[in-house]
Short mmCIF file of C-alpha atoms and ligand atoms in Angstrom, two decimals:
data_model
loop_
_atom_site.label_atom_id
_atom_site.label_comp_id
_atom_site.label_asym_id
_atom_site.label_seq_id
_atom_site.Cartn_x
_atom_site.Cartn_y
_atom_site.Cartn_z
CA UNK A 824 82.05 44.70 -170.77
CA UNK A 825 80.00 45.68 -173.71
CA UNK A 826 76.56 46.68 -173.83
CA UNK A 827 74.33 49.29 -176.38
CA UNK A 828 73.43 51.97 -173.67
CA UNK A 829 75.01 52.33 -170.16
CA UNK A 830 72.90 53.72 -167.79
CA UNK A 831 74.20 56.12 -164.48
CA UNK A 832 72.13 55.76 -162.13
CA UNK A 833 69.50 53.75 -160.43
CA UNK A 834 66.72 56.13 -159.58
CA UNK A 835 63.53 55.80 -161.51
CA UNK A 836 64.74 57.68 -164.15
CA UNK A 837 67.39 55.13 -165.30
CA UNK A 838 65.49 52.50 -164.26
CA UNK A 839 62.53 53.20 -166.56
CA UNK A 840 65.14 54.07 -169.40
CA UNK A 841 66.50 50.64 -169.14
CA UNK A 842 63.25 48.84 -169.02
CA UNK A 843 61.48 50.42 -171.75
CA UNK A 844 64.51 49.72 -173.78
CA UNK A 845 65.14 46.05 -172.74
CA UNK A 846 61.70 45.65 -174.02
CA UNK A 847 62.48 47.20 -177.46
CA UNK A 848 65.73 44.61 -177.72
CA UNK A 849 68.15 47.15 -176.55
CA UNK A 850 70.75 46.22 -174.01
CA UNK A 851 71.54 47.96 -171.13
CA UNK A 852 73.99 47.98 -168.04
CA UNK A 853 73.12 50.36 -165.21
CA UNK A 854 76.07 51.77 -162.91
CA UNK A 855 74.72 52.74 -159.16
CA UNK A 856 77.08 54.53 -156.54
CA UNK A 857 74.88 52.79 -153.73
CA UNK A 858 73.51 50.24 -152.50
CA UNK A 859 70.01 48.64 -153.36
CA UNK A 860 68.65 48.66 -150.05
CA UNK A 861 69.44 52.49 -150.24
CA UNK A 862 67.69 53.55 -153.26
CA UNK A 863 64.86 51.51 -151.83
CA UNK A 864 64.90 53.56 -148.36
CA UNK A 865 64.57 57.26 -149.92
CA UNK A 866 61.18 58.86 -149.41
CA UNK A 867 59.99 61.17 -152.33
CA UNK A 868 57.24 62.15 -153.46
CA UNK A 869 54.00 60.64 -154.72
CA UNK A 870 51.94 61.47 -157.39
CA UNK A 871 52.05 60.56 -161.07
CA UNK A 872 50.61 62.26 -164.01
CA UNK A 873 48.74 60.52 -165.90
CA UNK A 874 50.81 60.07 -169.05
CA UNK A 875 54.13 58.85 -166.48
CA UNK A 876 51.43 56.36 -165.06
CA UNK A 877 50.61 55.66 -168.83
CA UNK A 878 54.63 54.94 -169.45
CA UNK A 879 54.92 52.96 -166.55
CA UNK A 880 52.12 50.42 -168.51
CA UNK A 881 53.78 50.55 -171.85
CA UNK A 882 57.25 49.61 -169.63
CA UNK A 883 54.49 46.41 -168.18
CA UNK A 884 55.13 47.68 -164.48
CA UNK A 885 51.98 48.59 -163.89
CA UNK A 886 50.71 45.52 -162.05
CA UNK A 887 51.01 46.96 -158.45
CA UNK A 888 50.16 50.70 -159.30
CA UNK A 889 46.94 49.38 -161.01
CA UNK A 890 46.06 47.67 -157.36
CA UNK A 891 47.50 50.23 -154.84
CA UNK A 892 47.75 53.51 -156.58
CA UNK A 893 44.79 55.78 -155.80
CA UNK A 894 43.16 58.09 -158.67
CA UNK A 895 42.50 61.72 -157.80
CA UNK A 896 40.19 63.74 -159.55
CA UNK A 897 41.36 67.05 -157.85
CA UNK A 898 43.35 68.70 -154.85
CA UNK A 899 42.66 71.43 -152.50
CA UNK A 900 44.52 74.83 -152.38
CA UNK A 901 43.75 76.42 -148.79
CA UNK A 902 44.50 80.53 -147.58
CA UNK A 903 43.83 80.54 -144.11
CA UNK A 904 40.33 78.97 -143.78
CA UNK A 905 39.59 79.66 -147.57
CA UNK A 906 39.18 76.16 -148.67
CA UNK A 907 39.45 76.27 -153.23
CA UNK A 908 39.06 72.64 -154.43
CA UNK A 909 40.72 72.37 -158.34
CA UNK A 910 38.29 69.89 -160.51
CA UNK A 911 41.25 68.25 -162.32
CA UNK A 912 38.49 65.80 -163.97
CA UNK A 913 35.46 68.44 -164.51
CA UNK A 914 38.12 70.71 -166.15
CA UNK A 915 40.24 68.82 -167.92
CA UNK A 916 38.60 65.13 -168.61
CA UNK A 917 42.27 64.10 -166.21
CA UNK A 918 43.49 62.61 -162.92
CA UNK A 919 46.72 62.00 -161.35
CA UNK A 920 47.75 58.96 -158.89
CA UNK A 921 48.73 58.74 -155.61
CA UNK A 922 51.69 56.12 -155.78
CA UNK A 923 55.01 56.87 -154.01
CA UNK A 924 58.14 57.33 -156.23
CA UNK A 925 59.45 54.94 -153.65
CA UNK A 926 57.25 52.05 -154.62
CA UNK A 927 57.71 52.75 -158.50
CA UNK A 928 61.58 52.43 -157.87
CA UNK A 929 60.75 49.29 -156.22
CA UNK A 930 58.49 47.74 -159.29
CA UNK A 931 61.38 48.88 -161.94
CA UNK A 932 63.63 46.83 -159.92
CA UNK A 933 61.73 43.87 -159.87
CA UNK A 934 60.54 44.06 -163.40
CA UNK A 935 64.83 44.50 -164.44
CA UNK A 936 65.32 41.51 -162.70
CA UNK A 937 62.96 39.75 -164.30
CA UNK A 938 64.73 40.64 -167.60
CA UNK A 939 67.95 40.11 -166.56
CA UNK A 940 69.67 43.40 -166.75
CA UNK A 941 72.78 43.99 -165.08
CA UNK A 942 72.39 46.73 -162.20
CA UNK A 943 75.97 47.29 -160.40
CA UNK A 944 76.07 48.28 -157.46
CA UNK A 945 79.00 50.25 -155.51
CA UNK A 946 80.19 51.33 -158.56
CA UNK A 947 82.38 54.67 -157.80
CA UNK A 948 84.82 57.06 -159.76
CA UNK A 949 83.07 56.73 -163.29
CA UNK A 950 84.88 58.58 -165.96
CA UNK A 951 83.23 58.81 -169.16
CA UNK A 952 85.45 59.00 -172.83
CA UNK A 953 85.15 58.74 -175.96
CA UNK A 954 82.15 60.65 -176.28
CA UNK A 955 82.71 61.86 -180.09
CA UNK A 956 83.97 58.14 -180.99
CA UNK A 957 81.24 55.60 -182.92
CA UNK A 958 81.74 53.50 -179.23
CA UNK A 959 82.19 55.56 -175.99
CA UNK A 960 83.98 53.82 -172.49
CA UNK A 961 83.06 54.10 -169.02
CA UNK A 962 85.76 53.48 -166.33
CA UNK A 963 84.44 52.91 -162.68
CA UNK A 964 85.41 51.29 -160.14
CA UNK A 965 83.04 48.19 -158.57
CA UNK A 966 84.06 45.54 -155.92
CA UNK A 967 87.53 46.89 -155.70
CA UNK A 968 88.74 46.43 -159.47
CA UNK A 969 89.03 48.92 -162.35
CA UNK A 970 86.51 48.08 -164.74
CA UNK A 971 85.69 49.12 -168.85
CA UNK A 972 82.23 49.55 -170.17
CA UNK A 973 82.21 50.11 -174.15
CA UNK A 974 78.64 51.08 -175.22
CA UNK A 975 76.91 53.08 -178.03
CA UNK A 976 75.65 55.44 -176.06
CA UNK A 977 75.28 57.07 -172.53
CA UNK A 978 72.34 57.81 -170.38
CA UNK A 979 73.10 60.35 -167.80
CA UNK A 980 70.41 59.50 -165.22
CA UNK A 981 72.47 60.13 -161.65
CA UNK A 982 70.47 63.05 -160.06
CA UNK A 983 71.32 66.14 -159.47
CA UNK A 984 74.71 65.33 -157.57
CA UNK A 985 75.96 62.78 -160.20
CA UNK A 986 79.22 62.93 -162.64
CA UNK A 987 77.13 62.87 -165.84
CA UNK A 988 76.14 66.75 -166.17
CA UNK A 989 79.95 67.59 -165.22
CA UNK A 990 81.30 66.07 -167.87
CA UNK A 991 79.71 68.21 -170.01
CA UNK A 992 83.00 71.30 -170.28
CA UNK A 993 81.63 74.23 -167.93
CA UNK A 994 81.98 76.49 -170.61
CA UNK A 995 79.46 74.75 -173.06
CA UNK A 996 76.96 74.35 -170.40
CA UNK A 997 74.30 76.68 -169.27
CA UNK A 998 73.12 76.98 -165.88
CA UNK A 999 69.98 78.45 -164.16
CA UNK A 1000 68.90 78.23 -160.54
CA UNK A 1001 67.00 79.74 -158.22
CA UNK A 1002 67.41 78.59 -154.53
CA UNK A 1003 64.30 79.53 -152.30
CA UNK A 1004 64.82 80.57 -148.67
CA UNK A 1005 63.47 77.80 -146.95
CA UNK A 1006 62.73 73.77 -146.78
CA UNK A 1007 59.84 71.47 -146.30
CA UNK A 1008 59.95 69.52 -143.36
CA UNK A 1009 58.45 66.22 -144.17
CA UNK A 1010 56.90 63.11 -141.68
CA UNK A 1011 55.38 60.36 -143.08
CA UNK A 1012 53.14 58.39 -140.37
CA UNK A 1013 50.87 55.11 -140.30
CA UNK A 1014 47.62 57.65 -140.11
CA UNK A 1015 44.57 58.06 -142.00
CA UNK A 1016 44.99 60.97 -144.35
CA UNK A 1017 43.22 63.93 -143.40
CA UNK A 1018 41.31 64.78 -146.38
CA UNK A 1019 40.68 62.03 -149.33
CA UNK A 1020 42.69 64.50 -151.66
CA UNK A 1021 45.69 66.73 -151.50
CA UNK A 1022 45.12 70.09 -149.47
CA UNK A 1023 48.36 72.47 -150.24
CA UNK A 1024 47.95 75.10 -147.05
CA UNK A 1025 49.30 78.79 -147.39
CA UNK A 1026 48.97 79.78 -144.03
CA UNK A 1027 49.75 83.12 -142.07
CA UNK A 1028 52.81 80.75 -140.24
CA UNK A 1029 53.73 79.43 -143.54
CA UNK A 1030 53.14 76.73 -145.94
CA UNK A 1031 51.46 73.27 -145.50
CA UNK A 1032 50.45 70.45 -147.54
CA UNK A 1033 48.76 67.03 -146.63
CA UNK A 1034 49.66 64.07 -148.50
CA UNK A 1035 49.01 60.24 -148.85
CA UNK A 1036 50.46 57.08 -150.04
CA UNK A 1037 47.63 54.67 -149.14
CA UNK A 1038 43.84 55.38 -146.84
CA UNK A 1039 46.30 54.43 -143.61
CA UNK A 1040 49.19 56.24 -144.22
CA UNK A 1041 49.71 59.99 -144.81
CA UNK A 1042 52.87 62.25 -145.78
CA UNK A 1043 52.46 65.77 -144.32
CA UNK A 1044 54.97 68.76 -144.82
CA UNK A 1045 55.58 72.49 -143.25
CA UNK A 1046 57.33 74.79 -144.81
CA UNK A 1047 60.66 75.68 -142.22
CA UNK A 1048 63.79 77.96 -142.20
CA UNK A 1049 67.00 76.37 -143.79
CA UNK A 1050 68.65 76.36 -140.43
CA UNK A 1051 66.36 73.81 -139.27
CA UNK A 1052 66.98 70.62 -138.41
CA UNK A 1053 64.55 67.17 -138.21
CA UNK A 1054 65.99 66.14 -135.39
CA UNK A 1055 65.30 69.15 -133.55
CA UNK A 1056 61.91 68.81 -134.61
CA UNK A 1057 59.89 66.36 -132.21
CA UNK A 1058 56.77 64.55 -133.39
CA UNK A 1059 54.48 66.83 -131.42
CA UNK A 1060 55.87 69.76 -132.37
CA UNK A 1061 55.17 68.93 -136.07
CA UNK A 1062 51.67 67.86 -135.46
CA UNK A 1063 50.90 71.19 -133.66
CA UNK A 1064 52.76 73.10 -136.05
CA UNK A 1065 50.54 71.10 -138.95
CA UNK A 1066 47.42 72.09 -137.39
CA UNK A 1067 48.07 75.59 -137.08
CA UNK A 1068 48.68 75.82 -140.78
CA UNK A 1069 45.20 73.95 -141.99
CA UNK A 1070 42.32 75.00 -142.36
CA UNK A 1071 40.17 74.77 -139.01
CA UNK A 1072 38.16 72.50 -140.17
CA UNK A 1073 40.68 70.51 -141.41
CA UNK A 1074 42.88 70.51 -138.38
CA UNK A 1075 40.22 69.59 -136.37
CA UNK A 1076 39.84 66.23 -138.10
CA UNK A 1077 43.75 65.48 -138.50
CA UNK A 1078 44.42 62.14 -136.73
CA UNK A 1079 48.49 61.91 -135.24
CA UNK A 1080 50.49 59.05 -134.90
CA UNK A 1081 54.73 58.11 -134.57
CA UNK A 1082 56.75 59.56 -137.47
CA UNK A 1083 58.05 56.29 -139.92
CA UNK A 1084 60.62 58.98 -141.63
CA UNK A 1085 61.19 62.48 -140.71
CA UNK A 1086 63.62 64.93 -143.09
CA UNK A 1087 63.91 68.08 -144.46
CA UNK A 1088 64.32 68.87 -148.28
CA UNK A 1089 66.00 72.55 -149.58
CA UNK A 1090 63.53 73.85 -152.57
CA UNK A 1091 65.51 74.26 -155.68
CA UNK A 1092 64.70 75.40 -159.23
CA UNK A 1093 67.53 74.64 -162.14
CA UNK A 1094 68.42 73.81 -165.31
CA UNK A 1095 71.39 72.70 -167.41
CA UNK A 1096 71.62 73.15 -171.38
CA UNK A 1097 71.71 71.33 -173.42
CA UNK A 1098 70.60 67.88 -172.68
CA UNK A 1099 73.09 66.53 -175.07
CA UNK A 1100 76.97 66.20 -175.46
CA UNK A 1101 77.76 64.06 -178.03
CA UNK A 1102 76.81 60.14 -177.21
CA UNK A 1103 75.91 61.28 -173.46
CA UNK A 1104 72.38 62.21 -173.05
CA UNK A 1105 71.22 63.76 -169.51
CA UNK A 1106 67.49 62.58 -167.82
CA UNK A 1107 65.80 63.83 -164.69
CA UNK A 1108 67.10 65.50 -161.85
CA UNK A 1109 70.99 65.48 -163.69
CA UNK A 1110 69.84 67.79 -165.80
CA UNK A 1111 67.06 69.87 -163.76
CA UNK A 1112 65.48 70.24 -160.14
CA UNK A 1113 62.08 71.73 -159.42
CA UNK A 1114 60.77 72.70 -156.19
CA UNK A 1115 58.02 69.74 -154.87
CA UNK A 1116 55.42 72.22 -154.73
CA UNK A 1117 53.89 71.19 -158.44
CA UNK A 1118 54.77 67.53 -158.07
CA UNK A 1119 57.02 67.72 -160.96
CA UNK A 1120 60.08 65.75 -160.02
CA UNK A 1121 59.77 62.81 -160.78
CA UNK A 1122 56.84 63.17 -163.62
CA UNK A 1123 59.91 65.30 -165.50
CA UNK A 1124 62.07 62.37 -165.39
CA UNK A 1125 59.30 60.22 -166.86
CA UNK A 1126 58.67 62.71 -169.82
CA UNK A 1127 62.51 62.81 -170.56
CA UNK A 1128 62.35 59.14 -170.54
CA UNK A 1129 59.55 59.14 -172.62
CA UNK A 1130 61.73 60.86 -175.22
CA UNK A 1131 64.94 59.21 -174.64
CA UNK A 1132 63.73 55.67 -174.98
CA UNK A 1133 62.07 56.42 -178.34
CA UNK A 1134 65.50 58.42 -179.83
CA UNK A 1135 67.64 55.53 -178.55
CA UNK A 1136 66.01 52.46 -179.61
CA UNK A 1137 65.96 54.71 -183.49
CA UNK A 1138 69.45 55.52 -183.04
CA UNK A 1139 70.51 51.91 -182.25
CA UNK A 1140 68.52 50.87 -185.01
CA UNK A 1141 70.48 53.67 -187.02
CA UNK A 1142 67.70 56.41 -187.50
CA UNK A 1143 69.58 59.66 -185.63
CA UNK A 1144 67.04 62.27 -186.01
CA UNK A 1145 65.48 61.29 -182.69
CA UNK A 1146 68.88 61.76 -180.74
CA UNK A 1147 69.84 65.00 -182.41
CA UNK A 1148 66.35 66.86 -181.30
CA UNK A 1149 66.19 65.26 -177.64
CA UNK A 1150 67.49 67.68 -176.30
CA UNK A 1151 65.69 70.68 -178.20
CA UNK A 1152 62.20 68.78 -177.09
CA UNK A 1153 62.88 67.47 -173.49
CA UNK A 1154 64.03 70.84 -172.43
CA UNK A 1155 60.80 72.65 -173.90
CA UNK A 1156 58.31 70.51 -171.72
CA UNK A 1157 60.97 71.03 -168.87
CA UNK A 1158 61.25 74.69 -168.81
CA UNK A 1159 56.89 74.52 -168.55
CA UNK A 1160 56.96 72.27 -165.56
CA UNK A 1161 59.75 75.03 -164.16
CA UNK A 1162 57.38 77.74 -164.83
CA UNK A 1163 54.79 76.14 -162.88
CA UNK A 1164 56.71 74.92 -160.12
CA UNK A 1165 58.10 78.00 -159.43
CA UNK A 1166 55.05 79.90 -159.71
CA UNK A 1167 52.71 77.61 -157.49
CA UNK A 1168 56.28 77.89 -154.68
CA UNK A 1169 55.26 81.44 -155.29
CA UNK A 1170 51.61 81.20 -154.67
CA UNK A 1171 52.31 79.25 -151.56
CA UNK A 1172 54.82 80.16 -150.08
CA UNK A 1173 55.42 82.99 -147.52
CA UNK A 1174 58.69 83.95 -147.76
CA UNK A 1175 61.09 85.67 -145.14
CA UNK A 1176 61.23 89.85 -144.96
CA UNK A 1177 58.72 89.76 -148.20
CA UNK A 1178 57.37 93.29 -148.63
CA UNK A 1179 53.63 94.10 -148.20
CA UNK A 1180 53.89 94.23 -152.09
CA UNK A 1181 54.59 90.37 -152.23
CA UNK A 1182 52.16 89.34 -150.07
CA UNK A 1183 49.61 91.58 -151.89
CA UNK A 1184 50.10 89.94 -154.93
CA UNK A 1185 50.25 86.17 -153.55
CA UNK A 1186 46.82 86.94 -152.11
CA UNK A 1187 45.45 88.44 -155.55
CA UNK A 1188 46.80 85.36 -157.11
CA UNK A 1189 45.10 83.18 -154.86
CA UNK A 1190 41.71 84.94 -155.20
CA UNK A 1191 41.58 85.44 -159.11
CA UNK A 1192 42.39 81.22 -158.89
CA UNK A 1193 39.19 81.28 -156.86
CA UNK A 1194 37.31 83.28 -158.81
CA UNK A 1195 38.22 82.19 -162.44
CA UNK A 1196 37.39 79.26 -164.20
CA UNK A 1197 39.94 79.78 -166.66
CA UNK A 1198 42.55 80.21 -163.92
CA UNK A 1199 41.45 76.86 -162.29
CA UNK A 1200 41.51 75.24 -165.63
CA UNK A 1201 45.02 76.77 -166.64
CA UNK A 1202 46.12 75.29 -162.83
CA UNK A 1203 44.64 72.03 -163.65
CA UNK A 1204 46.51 71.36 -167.07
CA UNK A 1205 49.78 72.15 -165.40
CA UNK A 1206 49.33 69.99 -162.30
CA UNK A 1207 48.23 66.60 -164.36
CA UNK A 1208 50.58 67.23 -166.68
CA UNK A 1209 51.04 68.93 -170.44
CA UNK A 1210 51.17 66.29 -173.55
CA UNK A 1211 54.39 64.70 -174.24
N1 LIG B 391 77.63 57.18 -160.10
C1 LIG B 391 76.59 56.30 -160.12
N2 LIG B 391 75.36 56.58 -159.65
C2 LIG B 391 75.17 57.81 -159.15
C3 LIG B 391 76.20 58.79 -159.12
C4 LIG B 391 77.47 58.42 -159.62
N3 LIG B 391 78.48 59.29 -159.60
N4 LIG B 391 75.70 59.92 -158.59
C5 LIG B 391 74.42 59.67 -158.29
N5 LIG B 391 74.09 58.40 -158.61
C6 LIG B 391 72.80 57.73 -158.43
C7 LIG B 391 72.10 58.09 -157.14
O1 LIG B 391 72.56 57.29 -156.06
C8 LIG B 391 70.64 57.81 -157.47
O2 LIG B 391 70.26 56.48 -157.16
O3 LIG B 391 71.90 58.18 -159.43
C9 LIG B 391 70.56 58.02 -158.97
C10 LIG B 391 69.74 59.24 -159.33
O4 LIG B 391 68.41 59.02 -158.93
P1 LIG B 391 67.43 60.20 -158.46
O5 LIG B 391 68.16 61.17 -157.63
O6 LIG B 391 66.23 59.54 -157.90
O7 LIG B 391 67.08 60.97 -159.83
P2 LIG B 391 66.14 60.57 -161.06
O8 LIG B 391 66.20 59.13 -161.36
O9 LIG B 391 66.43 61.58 -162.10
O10 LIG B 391 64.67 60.79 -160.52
C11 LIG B 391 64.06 62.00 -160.45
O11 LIG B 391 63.79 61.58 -158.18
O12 LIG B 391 65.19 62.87 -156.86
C12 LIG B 391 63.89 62.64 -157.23
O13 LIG B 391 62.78 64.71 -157.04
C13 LIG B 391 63.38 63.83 -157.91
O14 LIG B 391 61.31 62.91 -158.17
C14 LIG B 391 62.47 63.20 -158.87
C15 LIG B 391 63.10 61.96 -159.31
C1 LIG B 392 54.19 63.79 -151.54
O1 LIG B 392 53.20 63.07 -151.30
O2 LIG B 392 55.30 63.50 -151.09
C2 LIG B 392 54.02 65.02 -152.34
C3 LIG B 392 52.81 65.26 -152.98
C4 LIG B 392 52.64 66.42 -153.71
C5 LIG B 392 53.65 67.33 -153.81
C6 LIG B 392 54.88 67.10 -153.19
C7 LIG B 392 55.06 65.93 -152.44
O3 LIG B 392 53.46 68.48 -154.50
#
């Protein structure tokens, strides 16, 4: 098999990459370890900045996001009954939209079969060579044979877990993590969201945050130990531990229903340097994971993306200067989205055996947000996203 730029991956990072470069005339394969039906079954988050849902329209999969997604003009950070709404429009002229990463998966794979690109599926044991040669090979293993991809370049899109970022020698890669004490707990439920816009809860039992993906069906979280596990947790159980952590008011007004999905995520900050290793370029969560708390995840994949597509379709066309700063540029916009992440986990977060010291100073953060425009408006550029 031959193609320009092989793709790891099927999550909506390698997706994208491959439809905004069918479109310029550059081929693609994409190699997935699972199944369709799988990628199609994870829950993740759900809100887009507005320059991702901006790429999504120049990649012309925009069709269903334009009908279902739902604009917000602002979100609500809550401490105890303190209820702070953030003017994303009023301060910063921007929105984001509510439209699950799951449904944006969904659209990329529609819109790549439309074009025609081949997605394998069940592909295991990729090795990746030849990555200082003018053509580099993939070997993997799909349907039971050995198989040989040549291409011109590779895209590294296989999540945090994936082969890509190994093959990278450990001792020309940088790593930084940070691994918080605890996990969110999420349920998504056929229920009318509780508030029209986001509420993010820090609560005296810990942290909360009510979430949407449509007006009848809501994605809640609480913040819980590591030990936990979903299944111990029981529908009621997470609706009374919910309402404890909302605002009165709130609570009061929060309608329950069966759980559709019910799992618990670790919270994770990290980063790999550089982005680049000869033809193999790294995209989204292979190269870096950020705590949900800022929405970042999958927002970070788009801007890589965003950079990636545009350096690939000039190197293909034999104009390198794109591919040799990628790296250099994707991870300056990345380490800003870590920044924030980790600061709003901060913020919200209360976090096991703190000292009186660290609680002091999440509560002064909290009130100078309430109290300063500037802090609001600094808060608002961050959460809808910096420029590209
Ligand atoms: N070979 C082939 N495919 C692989 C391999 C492998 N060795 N390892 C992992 N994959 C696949 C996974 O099965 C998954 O479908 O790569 C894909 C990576 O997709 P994501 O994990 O969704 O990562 P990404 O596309 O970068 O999207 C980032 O997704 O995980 C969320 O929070 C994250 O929102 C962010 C977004
Ligand atoms: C979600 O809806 O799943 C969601 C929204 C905002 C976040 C994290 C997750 O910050």
């Amino acid at each position: 098999m031959n193609t320009e730029v092989a793709i790891i991956g099927a999550g909506p990072a390698g997706l994208l990459l491959s439809q905004l470069l069918n479109r310029a005339g550059v081929s693609t394969v994409v190699l997935e370890r699972q199944t369709r039906a799988h990628v199609l079954a994870r829950i993740r988050a759900g809100i887009l900045e507005w320059s991702t849902v901006e790429l999504l329209r120049a990649a012309g999969v925009d069709a269903r996001m334009e009908r279902e997604g739902i604009p917000h003009d602002g979100c609500v950070l809550a401490s105890g009954d303190t209820q702070l709404r953030i003017d994303f429009r009023a301060l910063t002229g921007r929105q984001v939209m509510v439209y699950g990463q799951t449904e944006v998966t969904s659209d990329l794979y529609e819109a790549q079969d439309a074009m025609g690109t081949e997605v394998l599926h069940g592909v295991s044991d990729i090795e990746i060579t030849d990555l200082d040669a003018a053509r580099s090979v993939l070997h993997f293993t799909h349907e039971g044979a050995r198989r040989r991809l040549s291409c011109l370049f590779v895209a590294g899109c296989d999540g945090f877990h994936g082969v890509s970022r190994r093959t990278i020698p450990a001792d020309r890669r940088r790593e930084f993590e940070r691994v918080y004490p605890f996990g969110w707990l999420g349920v998504l439920s056929e229920t009318p969201p509780v508030h029209h816009e986001l509420i993010y809860s820090n609560a005296s039992r810990g942290f909360a945050l009510a979430s949407q993906r449509s007006e009848t069906r809501s994605r809640y979280y609480v913040q819980v130990p590591l030990t936990d596990k979903a299944e111990d947790w029981s529908d009621e159980a997470f609706w009374d531990e919910l309402r404890r952590r909302l605002p009165g008011e709130v609570a009061a007004r929060l309608v329950t229903g069966p759980s559709i999905e019910k799992s618990i995520a670790p919270l994770r900050s990290f980063v790999s340097e550089p982005m680049r290793w000869g033809n193999l370029f790294l995209a989204g969560d292979a190269a870096h994971i950020v705590p949900p708390t800022g929405a970042k995840g999958l927002n970070l994949a788009a801007s890589d993306v965003h950079y990636l597509h545009r350096a690939l379709i000039d190197a293909v066309r034999g104009d390198r200067a794109g591919i040799d700063s990628y790296s250099e540029r994707a991870l300056r916009r990345v380490w800003k989205a870590m920044r924030f992440s980790w600061a709003t986990t901060t913020m919200m977060h209360r976090f096991e055996g703190e000292d009186s010291f660290a609680e002091a100073m999440r509560r002064a953060t909290l009130d100078h947000l309430g109290a300063s425009e500037t802090a609001q408006k600094d808060f608002a550029e961050n959460y809808t996203g910096l420029p590209f």
